[in-house]
CSV table of C-alpha atoms and ligand atoms in Angstrom, one decimal:
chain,number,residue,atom,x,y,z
A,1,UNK,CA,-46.7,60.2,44.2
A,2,UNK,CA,-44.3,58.0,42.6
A,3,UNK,CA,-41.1,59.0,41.4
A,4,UNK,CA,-40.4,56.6,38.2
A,5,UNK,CA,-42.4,56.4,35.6
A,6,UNK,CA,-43.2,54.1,32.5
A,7,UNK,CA,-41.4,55.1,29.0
A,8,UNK,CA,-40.9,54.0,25.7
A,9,UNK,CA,-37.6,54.9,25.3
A,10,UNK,CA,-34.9,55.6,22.5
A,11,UNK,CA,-31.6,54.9,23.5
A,12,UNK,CA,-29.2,56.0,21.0
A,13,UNK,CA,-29.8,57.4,17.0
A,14,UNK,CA,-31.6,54.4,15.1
A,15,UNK,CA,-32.4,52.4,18.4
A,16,UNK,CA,-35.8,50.7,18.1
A,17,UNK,CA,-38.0,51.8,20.8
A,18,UNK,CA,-37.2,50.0,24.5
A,19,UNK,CA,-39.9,49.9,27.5
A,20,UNK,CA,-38.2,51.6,30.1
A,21,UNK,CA,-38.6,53.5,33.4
A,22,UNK,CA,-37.1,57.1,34.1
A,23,UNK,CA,-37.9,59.8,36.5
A,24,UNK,CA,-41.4,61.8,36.2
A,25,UNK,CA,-40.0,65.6,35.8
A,26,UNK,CA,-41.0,68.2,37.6
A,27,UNK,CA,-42.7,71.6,36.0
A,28,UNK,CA,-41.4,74.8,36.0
A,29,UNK,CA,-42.6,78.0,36.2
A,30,UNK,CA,-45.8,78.4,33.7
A,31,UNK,CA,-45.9,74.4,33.0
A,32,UNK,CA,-47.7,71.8,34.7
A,33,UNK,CA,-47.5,68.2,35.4
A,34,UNK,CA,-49.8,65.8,32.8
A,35,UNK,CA,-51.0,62.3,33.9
A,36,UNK,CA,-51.4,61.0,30.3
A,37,UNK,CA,-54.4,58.6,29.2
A,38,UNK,CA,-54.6,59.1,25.7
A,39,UNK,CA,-51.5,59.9,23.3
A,40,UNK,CA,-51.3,59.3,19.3
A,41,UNK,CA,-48.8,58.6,16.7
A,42,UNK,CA,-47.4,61.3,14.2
A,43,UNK,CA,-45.3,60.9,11.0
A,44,UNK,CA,-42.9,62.7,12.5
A,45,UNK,CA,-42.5,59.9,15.6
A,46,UNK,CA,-40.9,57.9,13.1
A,47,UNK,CA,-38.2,59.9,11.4
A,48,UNK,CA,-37.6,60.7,15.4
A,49,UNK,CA,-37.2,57.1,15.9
A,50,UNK,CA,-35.3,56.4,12.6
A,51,UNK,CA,-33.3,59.2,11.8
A,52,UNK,CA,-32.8,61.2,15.4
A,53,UNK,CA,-34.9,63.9,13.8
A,54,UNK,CA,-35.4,66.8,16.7
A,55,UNK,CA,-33.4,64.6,19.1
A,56,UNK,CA,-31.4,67.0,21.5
A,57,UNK,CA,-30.3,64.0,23.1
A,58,UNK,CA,-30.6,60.2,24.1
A,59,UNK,CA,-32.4,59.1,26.0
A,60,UNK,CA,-34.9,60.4,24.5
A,61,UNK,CA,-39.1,60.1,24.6
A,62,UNK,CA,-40.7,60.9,21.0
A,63,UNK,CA,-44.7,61.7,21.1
A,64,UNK,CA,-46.0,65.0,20.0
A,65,UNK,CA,-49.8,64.3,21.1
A,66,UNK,CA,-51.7,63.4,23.7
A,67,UNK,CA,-54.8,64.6,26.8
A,68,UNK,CA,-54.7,63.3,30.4
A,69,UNK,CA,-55.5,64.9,33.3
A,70,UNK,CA,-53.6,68.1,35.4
A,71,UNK,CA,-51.1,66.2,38.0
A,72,UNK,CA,-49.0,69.2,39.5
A,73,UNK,CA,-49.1,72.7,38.9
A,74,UNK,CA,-45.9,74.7,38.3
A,75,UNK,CA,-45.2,78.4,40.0
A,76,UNK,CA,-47.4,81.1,38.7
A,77,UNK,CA,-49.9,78.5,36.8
A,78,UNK,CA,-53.1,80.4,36.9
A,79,UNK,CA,-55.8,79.0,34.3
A,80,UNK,CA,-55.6,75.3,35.2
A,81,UNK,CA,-56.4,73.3,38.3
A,82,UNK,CA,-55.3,70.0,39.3
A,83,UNK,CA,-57.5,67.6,38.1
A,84,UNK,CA,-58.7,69.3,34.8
A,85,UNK,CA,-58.6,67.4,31.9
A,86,UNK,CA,-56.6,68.7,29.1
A,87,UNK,CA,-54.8,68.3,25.7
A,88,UNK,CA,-51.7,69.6,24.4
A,89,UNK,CA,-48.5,69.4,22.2
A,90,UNK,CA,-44.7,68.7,22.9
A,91,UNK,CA,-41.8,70.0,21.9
A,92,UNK,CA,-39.1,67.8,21.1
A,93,UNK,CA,-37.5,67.0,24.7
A,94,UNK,CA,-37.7,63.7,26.7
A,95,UNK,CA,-39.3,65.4,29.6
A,96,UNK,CA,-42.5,66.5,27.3
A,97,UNK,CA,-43.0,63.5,25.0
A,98,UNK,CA,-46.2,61.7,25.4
A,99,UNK,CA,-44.5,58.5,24.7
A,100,UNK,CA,-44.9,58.5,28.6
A,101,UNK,CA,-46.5,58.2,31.7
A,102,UNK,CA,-46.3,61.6,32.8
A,103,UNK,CA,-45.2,64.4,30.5
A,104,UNK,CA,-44.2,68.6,30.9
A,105,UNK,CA,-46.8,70.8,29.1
A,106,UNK,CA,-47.0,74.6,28.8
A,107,UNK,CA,-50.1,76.1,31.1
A,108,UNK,CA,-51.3,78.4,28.4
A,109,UNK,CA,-51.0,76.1,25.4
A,110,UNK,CA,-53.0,73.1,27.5
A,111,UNK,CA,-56.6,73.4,26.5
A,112,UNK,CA,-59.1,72.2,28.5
A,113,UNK,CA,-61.8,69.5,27.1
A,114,UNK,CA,-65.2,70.0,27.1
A,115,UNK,CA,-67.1,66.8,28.7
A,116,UNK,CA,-68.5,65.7,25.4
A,117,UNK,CA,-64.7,64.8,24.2
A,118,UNK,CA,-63.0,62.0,25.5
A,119,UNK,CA,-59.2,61.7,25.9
A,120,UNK,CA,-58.7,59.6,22.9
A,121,UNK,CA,-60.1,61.7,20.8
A,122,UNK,CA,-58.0,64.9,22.3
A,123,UNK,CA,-55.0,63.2,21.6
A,124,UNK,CA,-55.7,63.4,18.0
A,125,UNK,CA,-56.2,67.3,18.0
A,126,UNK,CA,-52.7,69.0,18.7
A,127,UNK,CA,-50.1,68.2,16.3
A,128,UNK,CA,-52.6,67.8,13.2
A,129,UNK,CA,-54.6,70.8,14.2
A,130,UNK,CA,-51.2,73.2,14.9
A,131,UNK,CA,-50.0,72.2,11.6
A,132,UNK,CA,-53.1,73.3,9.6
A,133,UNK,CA,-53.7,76.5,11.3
A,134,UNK,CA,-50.2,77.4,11.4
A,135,UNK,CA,-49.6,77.1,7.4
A,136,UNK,CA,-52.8,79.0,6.8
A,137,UNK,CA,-52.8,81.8,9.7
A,138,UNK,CA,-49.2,81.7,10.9
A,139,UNK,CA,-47.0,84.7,9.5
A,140,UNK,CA,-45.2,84.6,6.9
A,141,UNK,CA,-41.4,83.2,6.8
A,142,UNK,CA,-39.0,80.8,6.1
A,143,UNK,CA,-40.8,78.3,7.7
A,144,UNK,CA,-44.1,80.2,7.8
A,145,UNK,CA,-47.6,80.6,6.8
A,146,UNK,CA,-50.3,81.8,4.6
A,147,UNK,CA,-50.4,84.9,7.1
A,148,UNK,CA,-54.5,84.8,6.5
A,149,UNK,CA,-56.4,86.1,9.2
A,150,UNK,CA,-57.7,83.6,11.5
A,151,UNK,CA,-61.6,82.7,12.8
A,152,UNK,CA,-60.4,83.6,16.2
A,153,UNK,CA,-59.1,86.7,15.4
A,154,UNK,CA,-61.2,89.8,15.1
A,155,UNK,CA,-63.3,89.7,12.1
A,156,UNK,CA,-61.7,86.7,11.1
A,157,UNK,CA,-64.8,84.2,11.4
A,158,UNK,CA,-66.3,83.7,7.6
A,159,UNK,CA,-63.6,85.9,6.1
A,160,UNK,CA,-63.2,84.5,3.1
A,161,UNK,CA,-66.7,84.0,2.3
A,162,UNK,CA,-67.2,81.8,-0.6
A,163,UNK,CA,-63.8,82.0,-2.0
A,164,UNK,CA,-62.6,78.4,-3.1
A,165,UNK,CA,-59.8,76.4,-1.7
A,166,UNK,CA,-57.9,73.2,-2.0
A,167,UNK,CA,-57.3,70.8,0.1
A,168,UNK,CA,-54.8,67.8,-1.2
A,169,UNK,CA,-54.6,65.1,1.7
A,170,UNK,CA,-58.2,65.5,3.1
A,171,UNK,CA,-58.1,62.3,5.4
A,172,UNK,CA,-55.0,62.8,6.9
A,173,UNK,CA,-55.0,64.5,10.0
A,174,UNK,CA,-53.3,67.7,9.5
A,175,UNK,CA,-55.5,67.8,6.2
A,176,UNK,CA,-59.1,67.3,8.6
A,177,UNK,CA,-58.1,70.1,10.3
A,178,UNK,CA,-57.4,72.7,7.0
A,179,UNK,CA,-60.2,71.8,5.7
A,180,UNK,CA,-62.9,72.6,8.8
A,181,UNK,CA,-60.4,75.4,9.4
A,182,UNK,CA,-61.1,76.3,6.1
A,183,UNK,CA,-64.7,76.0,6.5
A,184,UNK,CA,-64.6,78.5,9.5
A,185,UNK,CA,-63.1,81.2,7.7
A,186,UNK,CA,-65.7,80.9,4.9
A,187,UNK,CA,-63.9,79.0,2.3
A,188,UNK,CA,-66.7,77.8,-0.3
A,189,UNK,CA,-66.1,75.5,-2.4
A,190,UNK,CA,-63.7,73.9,-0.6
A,191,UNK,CA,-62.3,70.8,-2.9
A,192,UNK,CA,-60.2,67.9,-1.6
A,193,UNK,CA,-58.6,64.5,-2.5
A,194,UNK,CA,-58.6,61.4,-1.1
A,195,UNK,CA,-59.1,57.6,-1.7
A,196,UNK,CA,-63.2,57.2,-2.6
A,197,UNK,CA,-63.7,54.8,0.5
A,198,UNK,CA,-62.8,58.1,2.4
A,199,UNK,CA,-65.3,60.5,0.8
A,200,UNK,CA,-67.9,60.8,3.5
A,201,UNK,CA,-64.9,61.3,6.5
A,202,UNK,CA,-63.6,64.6,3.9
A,203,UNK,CA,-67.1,65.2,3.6
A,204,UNK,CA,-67.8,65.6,7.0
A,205,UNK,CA,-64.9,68.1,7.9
A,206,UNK,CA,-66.5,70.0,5.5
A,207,UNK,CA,-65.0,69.4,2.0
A,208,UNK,CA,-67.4,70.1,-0.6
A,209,UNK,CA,-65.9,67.9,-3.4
A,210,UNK,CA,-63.8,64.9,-2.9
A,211,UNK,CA,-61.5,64.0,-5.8
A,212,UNK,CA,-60.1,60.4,-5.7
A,213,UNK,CA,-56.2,60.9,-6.5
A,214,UNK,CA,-56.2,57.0,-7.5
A,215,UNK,CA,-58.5,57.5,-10.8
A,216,UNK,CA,-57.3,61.3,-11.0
A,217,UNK,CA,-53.7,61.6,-10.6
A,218,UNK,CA,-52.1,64.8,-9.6
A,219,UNK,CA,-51.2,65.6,-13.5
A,220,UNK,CA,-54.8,65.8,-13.9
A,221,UNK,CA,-56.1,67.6,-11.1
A,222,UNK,CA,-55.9,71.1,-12.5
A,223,UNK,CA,-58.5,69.9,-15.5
A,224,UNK,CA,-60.7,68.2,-12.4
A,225,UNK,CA,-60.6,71.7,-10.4
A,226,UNK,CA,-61.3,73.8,-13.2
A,227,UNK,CA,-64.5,71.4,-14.0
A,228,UNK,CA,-65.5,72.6,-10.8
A,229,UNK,CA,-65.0,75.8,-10.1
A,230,UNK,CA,-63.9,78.6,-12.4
A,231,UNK,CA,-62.9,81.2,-9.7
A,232,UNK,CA,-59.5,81.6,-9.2
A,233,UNK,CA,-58.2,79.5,-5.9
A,234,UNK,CA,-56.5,82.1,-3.5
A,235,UNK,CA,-55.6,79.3,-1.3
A,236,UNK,CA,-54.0,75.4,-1.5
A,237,UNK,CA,-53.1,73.3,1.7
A,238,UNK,CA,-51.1,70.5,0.4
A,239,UNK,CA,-50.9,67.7,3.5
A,240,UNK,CA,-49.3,64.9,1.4
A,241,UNK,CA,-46.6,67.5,-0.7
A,242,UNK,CA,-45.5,64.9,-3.0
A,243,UNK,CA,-43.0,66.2,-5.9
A,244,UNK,CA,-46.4,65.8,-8.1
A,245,UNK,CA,-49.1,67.1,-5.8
A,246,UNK,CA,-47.1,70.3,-5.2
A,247,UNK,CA,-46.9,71.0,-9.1
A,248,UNK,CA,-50.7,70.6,-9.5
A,249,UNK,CA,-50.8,72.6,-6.5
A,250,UNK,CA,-48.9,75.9,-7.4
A,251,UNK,CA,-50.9,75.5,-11.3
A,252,UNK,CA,-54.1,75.2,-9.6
A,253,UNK,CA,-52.9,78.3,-7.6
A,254,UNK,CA,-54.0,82.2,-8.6
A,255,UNK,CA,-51.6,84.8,-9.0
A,256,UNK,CA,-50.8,86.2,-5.0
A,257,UNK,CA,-52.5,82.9,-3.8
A,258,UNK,CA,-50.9,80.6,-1.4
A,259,UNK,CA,-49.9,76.9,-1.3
A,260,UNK,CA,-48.9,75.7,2.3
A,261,UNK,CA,-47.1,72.6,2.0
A,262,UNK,CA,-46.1,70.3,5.3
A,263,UNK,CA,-42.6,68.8,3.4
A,264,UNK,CA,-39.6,70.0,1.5
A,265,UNK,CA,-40.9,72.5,-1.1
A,266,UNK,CA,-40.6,71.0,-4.5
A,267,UNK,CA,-38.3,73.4,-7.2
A,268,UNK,CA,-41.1,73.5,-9.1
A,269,UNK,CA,-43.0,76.2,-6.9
A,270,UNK,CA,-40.6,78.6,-5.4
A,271,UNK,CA,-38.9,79.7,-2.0
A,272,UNK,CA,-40.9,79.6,1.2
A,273,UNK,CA,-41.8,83.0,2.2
A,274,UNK,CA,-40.7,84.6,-1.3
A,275,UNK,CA,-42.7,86.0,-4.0
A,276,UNK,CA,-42.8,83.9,-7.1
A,277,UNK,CA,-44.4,83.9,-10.1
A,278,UNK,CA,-47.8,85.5,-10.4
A,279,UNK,CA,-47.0,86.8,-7.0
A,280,UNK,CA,-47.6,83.4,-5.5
A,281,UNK,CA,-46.4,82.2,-2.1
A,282,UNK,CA,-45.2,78.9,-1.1
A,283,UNK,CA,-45.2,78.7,2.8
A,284,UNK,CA,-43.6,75.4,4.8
A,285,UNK,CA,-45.3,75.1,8.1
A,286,UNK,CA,-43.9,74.1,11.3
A,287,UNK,CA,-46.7,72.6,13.2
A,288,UNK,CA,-45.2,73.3,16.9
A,289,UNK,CA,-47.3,75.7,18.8
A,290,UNK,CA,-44.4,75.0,21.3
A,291,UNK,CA,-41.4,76.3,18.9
A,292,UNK,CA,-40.3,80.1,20.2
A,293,UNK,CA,-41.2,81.5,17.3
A,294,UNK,CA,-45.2,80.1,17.2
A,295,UNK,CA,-46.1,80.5,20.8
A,296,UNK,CA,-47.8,84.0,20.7
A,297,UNK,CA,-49.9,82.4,17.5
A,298,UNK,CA,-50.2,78.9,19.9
A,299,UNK,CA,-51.8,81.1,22.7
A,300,UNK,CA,-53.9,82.3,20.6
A,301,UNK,CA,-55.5,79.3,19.0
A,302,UNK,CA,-54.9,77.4,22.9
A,303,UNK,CA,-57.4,80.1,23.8
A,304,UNK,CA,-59.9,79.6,21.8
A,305,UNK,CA,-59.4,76.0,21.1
A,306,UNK,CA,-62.1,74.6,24.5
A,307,UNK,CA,-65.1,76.9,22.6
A,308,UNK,CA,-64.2,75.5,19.1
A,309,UNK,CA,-64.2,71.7,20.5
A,310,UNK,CA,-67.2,72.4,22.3
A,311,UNK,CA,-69.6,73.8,19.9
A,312,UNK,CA,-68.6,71.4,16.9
A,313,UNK,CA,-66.8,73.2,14.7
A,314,UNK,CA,-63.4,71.7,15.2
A,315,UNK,CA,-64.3,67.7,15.1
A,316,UNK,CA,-61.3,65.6,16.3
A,317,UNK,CA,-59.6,62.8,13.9
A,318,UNK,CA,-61.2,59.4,13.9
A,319,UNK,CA,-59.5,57.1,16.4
A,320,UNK,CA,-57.8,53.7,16.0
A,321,UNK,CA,-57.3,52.4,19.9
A,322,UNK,CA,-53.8,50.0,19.8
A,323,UNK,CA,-54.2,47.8,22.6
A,324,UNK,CA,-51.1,47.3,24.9
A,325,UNK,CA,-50.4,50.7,26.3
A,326,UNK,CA,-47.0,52.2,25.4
A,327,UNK,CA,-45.4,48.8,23.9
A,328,UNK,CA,-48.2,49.5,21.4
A,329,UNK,CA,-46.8,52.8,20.1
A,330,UNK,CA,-43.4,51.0,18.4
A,331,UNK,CA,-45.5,49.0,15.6
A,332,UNK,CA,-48.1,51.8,15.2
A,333,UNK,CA,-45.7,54.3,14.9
A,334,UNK,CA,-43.9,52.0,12.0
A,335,UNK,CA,-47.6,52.0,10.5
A,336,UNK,CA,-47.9,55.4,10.5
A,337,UNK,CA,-44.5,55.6,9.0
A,338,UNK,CA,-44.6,53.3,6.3
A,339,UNK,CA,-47.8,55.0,5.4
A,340,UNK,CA,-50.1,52.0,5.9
A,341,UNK,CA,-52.8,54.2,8.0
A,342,UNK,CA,-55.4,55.5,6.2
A,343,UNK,CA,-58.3,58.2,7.6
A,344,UNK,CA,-57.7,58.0,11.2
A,345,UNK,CA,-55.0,58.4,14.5
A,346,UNK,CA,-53.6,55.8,16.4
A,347,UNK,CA,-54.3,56.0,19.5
A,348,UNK,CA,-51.9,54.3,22.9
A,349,UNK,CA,-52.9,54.3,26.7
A,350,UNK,CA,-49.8,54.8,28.6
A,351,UNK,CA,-51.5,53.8,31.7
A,352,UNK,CA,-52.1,50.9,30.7
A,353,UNK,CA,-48.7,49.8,30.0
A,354,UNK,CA,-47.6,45.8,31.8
B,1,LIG,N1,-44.1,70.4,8.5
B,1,LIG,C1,-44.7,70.0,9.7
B,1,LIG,O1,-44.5,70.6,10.7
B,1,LIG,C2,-45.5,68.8,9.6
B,1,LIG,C3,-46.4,68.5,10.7
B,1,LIG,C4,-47.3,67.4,10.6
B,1,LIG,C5,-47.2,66.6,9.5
B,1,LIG,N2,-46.3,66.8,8.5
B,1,LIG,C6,-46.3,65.9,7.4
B,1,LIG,O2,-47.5,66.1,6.7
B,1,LIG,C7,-47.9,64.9,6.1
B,1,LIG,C8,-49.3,64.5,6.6
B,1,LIG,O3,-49.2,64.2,8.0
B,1,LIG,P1,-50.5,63.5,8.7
B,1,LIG,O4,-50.2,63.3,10.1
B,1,LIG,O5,-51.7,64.3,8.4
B,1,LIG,O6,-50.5,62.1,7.9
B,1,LIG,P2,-51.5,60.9,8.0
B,1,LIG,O7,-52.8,61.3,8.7
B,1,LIG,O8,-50.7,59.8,8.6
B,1,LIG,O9,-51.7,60.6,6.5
B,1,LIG,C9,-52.4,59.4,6.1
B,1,LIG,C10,-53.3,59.8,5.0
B,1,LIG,O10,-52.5,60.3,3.8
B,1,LIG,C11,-53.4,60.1,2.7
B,1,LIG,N3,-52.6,60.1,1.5
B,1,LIG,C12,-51.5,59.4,1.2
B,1,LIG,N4,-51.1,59.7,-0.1
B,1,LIG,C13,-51.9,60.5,-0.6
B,1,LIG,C14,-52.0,61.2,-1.8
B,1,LIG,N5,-51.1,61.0,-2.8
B,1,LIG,N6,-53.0,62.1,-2.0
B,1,LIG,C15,-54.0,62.3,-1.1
B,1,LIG,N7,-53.9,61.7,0.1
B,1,LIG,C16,-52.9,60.8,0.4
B,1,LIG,C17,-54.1,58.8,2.9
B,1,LIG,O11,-55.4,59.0,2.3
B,1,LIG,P3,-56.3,57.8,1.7
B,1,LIG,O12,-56.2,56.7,2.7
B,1,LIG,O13,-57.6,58.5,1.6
B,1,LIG,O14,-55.7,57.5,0.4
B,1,LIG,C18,-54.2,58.7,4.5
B,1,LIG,O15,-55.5,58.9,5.0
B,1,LIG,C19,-46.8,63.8,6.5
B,1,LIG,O16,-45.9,63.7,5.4
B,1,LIG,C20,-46.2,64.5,7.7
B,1,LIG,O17,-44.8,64.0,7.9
B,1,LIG,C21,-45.5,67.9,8.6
């Protein structure tokens, strides 16, 4: 096996990315080796890129998703074989960004694919799927969850039967995932926003009402919720957490409810983890199965992720292929950035790099 690999690298802080070659790591004990085919593009890629977010230290390989196939198996590695074909999530060190060739990936929070999903569309699960089931079943804490109990836990599966929800951001990724998360634990109706030439891809995670944020701005959502449902809303996943869609967001909310939001809590709605008014929570995820702190909680959902891709009821993100292998990733990642990606994951084949 070759030693080098291909990279897109970052040199130093505020770098643009550089096509570079560096050495393919070796896994330790519990990891294995990851020949990468597919890997997407995060938000987060580009305040890596831009700011040295989560940078430990240069050079460094950004990428939080991606599926490829099991290379080399680290001591003690017991559920995985060379060969299988898997998807997973890094953590923020060059060795295990997908921006690669070859990447590090924890055995027991690499899931394997069922044959009916290609690696494309695996590469668009991990980050967005972490993110949503972390801010509504991770525990509560300073940068917590909605500590609800989850569909793979026992008794968890329809839970929350026909209890309504919220979901603000349903085509972006991590809001796809919240809302057939959602949907699993029996959330009904489950109402969402998005721009109306995205109503059917909200519809199909499962959304029940699609609200277009364009012709109903956030000041107005309460009225447009309330017109739907007059239950109280125990639970709101805010993907976008704007200063405005986190207001409508904790008003919408019922007293000991929940709002998960994925950026800075706004002052209007409280400390993360705290009680506040009403006895509502706010909770600010952090969608890394990977961190110490979520890797009991990312074993959990790891284990049951093959069955939920299998049978349906967790769908993948609709792909956009760049063409170009890793040189690809630099623009996408500014498209991703500068918001100009709407409903869907860009997708990069590192293996197909010139
Ligand atoms: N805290 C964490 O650990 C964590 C983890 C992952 C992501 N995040 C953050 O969460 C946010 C979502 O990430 P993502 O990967 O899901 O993003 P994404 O898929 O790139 O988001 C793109 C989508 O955002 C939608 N959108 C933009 N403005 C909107 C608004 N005002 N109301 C409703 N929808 C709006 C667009 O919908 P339309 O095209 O339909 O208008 C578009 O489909 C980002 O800010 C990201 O940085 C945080």
């Amino acid at each position: 096996m070759a030693a080098q690999q291909k990279a897109l690298l970052l040199l130093s802080k505020g770098a643009p990315f550089t096509l570079g070659t560096r050495a393919i790591p070796k896994p330790g004990p519990g990891q294995v080796l990851v020949k990468i085919e597919s890997a997407a593009v995060n938000p987060v890629d580009y305040y890596v890129e831009q700011a040295g977010f989560f940078v430990d230290a240069y050079p460094f390989v950004a990428g939080s998703d991606a599926a490829g196939t099991v290379d080399v198996l680290g001591e003690g590695v017991t559920g995985l074989q060379k060969g299988d074909r898997v998807l997973f999530q890094s953590v923020f060190t060059a060795d295990r960004g997908t921006f690669q060739q070859y990447a590090l990936a924890d055995a027991t929070r690499a899931a394997k694919l069922p044959k009916s999903l290609s690696f494309d569309e695996a590469s668009t699960v991990p980050l967005g799927l972490a993110t949503a089931a972390l801010g509504i079943y991770g525990p509560i804490g300073p940068r917590g969850g909605a500590a609800l109990t989850s569909p793979w836990a026992p008794g968890g599966l329809g839970k929350y039967k026909d209890q309504p929800a919220l979901v603000v951001g349903g085509s972006s990724s991590v809001g796809q995932f919240a809302i057939q998360l959602l949907k699993l634990s029996g959330f009904n109706s489950i109402i969402s926003t998005a721009s109306a030439k995205n109503v059917d891809y909200v519809k199909a995670a499962g959304a029940t009402h699609v609200i277009d944020y364009h012709t109903t701005p956030y000041p107005s959502l309460p009225a447009a919720v309330a017109g739907i449902t007059s239950l109280p809303v125990p639970l709101v996943y805010d993907a976008i957490s704007s200063e405005d869609s986190q207001k409508a967001a904790w008003a919408i909310l019922a007293p000991r409810g929940n709002l998960v939001v994925t950026l800075q809590p706004s002052a209007a709605v409280g400390k993360p983890g705290e009680e506040g008014e009403d006895g509502k929570r706010v909770a600010h995820v952090f969608g890394n199965v990977n961190a110490p702190v979520n890797t009991a909680f990312g074993d959990g959902l790891y284990a049951a992720l093959t069955g939920l891709l299998e049978s349906g009821e967790l769908k993948p993100n609709k792909v956009e292929l760049l063409a170009g292998g890793l040189a690809s990733l630099a623009k996408g990642t500014e498209r991703v950035g500068k918001r100009e990606v709407s409903a869907a994951k860009l997708v990069a084949h590192p293996q197909e790099t010139a």
